[in-house]
Amino acid sequence: LPELPHPCLRRLKRLGSFRHTVTYREITVQVFRAALKTASPDLRFVKRAELARLPLSTPSRKALEL
């Protein structure tokens, strides 16, 4: 995932956060919604129905539940 704030995004709105544990490390993930300012080759948008077919990590799937 790209680092925030990404130069192509604007109007970040925090949706929430959650904790994810990997072995002994606890990670807090903050989730944002943003509007696209300009197109970027490193960003790709997909329809929600297509997400089940993508190889997403557990934190990515948790973020989509918010």
XYZ file of N, CA, C and O in Angstrom:
264
model
N 0.837 -1.188 0.000
C 0.000 0.000 0.000
C 0.875 1.242 0.000
O 1.905 1.265 0.659
N 0.450 2.275 -0.699
C 1.242 3.501 -0.705
C 1.183 4.206 0.648
O 0.211 4.076 1.381
N 2.226 4.915 0.962
C 2.255 5.698 2.193
C 1.311 6.887 2.061
O 1.094 7.412 0.977
N 0.763 7.327 3.179
C -0.097 8.513 3.190
C 0.657 9.665 3.804
O 1.456 9.464 4.693
N 0.434 10.879 3.404
C -0.509 11.260 2.352
C 0.091 11.040 0.978
O 1.200 11.472 0.708
N -0.595 10.347 0.129
C -0.171 10.127 -1.252
C -0.472 11.395 -2.042
O -1.520 12.005 -1.854
N 0.430 11.834 -2.928
C 0.222 13.109 -3.645
C -1.009 13.122 -4.557
O -1.492 14.190 -4.902
N -1.540 11.965 -4.913
C -2.709 11.916 -5.802
C -4.031 11.923 -5.037
O -5.093 11.910 -5.646
N -3.970 11.934 -3.719
C -5.194 11.874 -2.921
C -5.470 13.197 -2.238
O -4.561 13.947 -1.927
N -6.754 13.452 -2.004
C -7.147 14.656 -1.265
C -8.320 14.298 -0.372
O -8.916 13.240 -0.516
N -8.638 15.168 0.535
C -9.767 15.011 1.453
C -9.762 13.664 2.162
O -10.695 12.880 2.049
N -8.715 13.411 2.902
C -8.664 12.175 3.686
C -9.685 12.249 4.818
O -9.793 13.252 5.501
N -10.439 11.172 4.997
C -11.405 11.076 6.091
C -11.118 9.779 6.830
O -11.127 8.701 6.238
N -10.851 9.888 8.111
C -10.525 8.707 8.908
C -11.792 7.896 9.141
O -12.786 8.398 9.643
N -11.747 6.609 8.794
C -12.889 5.722 8.966
C -12.815 4.931 10.264
O -13.822 4.486 10.785
N -11.613 4.725 10.759
C -11.439 3.972 11.989
C -10.088 3.317 12.038
O -9.214 3.590 11.219
N -9.918 2.445 13.010
C -8.654 1.736 13.154
C -8.926 0.366 13.764
O -10.011 0.102 14.278
N -7.921 -0.507 13.680
C -8.005 -1.833 14.287
C -6.600 -2.318 14.580
O -5.624 -1.793 14.057
N -6.528 -3.332 15.428
C -5.246 -3.933 15.775
C -5.096 -5.251 15.037
O -6.056 -5.990 14.855
N -3.867 -5.515 14.639
C -3.534 -6.766 13.959
C -2.242 -7.277 14.574
O -1.297 -6.515 14.765
N -2.204 -8.552 14.885
C -1.019 -9.130 15.520
C -0.331 -10.092 14.562
O -0.972 -10.935 13.943
N 0.984 -9.910 14.432
C 1.826 -10.802 13.641
C 2.882 -11.336 14.600
O 3.712 -10.580 15.089
N 2.837 -12.609 14.876
C 3.651 -13.275 15.893
C 3.572 -12.470 17.191
O 2.525 -12.406 17.789
N 4.618 -11.810 17.604
C 4.608 -11.052 18.853
C 4.456 -9.546 18.633
O 4.492 -8.768 19.575
N 4.265 -9.122 17.418
C 4.149 -7.688 17.130
C 2.690 -7.293 16.959
O 1.960 -7.895 16.194
N 2.309 -6.257 17.666
C 0.950 -5.745 17.545
C 0.990 -4.459 16.720
O 1.743 -3.541 17.030
N 0.199 -4.432 15.662
C 0.186 -3.311 14.728
C -1.172 -2.623 14.820
O -2.207 -3.294 14.826
N -1.179 -1.301 14.888
C -2.419 -0.543 14.813
C -2.523 0.024 13.415
O -1.631 0.732 12.951
N -3.611 -0.307 12.738
C -3.833 0.131 11.360
C -4.911 1.206 11.372
O -5.988 1.006 11.939
N -4.614 2.354 10.759
C -5.594 3.422 10.616
C -6.117 3.399 9.186
O -5.327 3.302 8.244
N -7.426 3.490 9.027
C -8.061 3.376 7.718
C -8.684 4.713 7.346
O -9.367 5.341 8.159
N -8.431 5.139 6.099
C -8.934 6.420 5.604
C -9.694 6.232 4.303
O -9.400 5.327 3.525
N -10.642 7.108 4.060
C -11.300 7.224 2.753
C -10.764 8.527 2.151
O -10.574 9.510 2.844
N -10.519 8.508 0.844
C -9.967 9.698 0.196
C -10.545 9.860 -1.195
O -11.016 8.909 -1.805
N -10.495 11.080 -1.679
C -10.889 11.376 -3.059
C -9.626 11.414 -3.901
O -8.559 11.797 -3.429
N -9.750 11.002 -5.138
C -8.616 11.009 -6.057
C -8.474 12.395 -6.681
O -9.414 12.934 -7.244
N -7.282 12.968 -6.543
C -7.004 14.291 -7.104
C -6.558 14.166 -8.556
O -7.040 14.867 -9.428
N -5.618 13.271 -8.800
C -5.094 13.030 -10.147
C -4.834 11.543 -10.320
O -4.691 10.818 -9.342
N -4.765 11.097 -11.535
C -4.473 9.686 -11.810
C -3.022 9.368 -11.450
O -2.157 10.235 -11.497
N -2.788 8.126 -11.099
C -1.446 7.696 -10.741
C -1.260 6.248 -11.182
O -2.148 5.421 -10.971
N -0.108 5.914 -11.757
C 0.113 4.534 -12.205
C 0.236 3.532 -11.054
O 0.056 2.343 -11.259
N 0.514 3.996 -9.826
C 0.664 3.061 -8.710
C -0.623 2.868 -7.906
O -0.627 2.172 -6.902
N -1.723 3.471 -8.357
C -3.023 3.272 -7.714
C -3.966 2.599 -8.695
O -3.994 2.940 -9.874
N -4.729 1.645 -8.184
C -5.691 0.955 -9.036
C -6.988 0.778 -8.253
O -6.974 0.395 -7.090
N -8.099 1.072 -8.887
C -9.393 0.943 -8.246
C -10.130 -0.245 -8.834
O -10.094 -0.481 -10.029
N -10.786 -1.006 -7.959
C -11.561 -2.165 -8.388
C -12.949 -2.075 -7.765
O -13.150 -1.422 -6.746
N -13.891 -2.775 -8.366
C -15.246 -2.821 -7.824
C -15.254 -3.731 -6.603
O -14.481 -4.691 -6.510
N -16.144 -3.427 -5.667
C -16.228 -4.203 -4.429
C -16.464 -5.691 -4.721
O -15.926 -6.567 -4.044
N -17.238 -5.984 -5.759
C -17.527 -7.379 -6.115
C -16.269 -8.132 -6.558
O -16.209 -9.355 -6.451
N -15.257 -7.427 -7.041
C -14.014 -8.061 -7.505
C -13.033 -8.352 -6.373
O -12.068 -9.091 -6.563
N -13.248 -7.767 -5.200
C -12.282 -7.884 -4.108
C -12.086 -9.321 -3.636
O -10.987 -9.704 -3.246
N -13.126 -10.131 -3.667
C -13.012 -11.520 -3.193
C -12.031 -12.330 -4.024
O -11.446 -13.295 -3.537
N -11.811 -11.939 -5.260
C -10.886 -12.676 -6.132
C -9.444 -12.207 -6.010
O -8.540 -12.827 -6.554
N -9.216 -11.101 -5.323
C -7.861 -10.563 -5.196
C -7.133 -11.183 -4.002
O -7.745 -11.464 -2.973
N -5.814 -11.378 -4.119
C -5.035 -11.928 -3.006
C -4.711 -10.834 -1.982
O -3.625 -10.258 -1.969
N -5.669 -10.521 -1.128
C -5.496 -9.456 -0.139
C -5.017 -10.026 1.188
O -5.389 -11.135 1.577
N -4.234 -9.241 1.891
C -3.765 -9.633 3.217
C -4.921 -9.541 4.218
O -5.943 -8.895 3.968
N -4.748 -10.169 5.374
C -5.764 -10.087 6.416
C -6.001 -8.649 6.860
O -7.158 -8.240 6.997
N -4.961 -7.814 7.073
C -5.230 -6.422 7.428
C -6.028 -5.672 6.343
O -6.886 -4.859 6.662
N -5.771 -5.971 5.087
C -6.535 -5.321 4.014
C -7.997 -5.717 4.081
O -8.894 -4.889 3.928
N -8.259 -6.989 4.344
C -9.649 -7.449 4.461
C -10.339 -6.848 5.678
O -11.508 -6.481 5.627
N -9.607 -6.709 6.795
C -10.169 -6.070 7.976
C -10.511 -4.615 7.690
O -11.542 -4.112 8.132
N -9.648 -3.932 6.951
C -9.884 -2.520 6.618
C -11.149 -2.373 5.765
O -11.910 -1.438 5.947
N -11.384 -3.304 4.887
C -12.575 -3.242 4.031
C -13.862 -3.462 4.810
O -14.933 -3.071 4.372
N -13.767 -4.063 5.990
C -14.947 -4.275 6.815
C -15.378 -3.021 7.572
O -16.488 -2.970 8.088
N -14.515 -2.025 7.657
C -14.870 -0.787 8.379
C -15.861 0.041 7.596
O -15.936 0.034 6.422
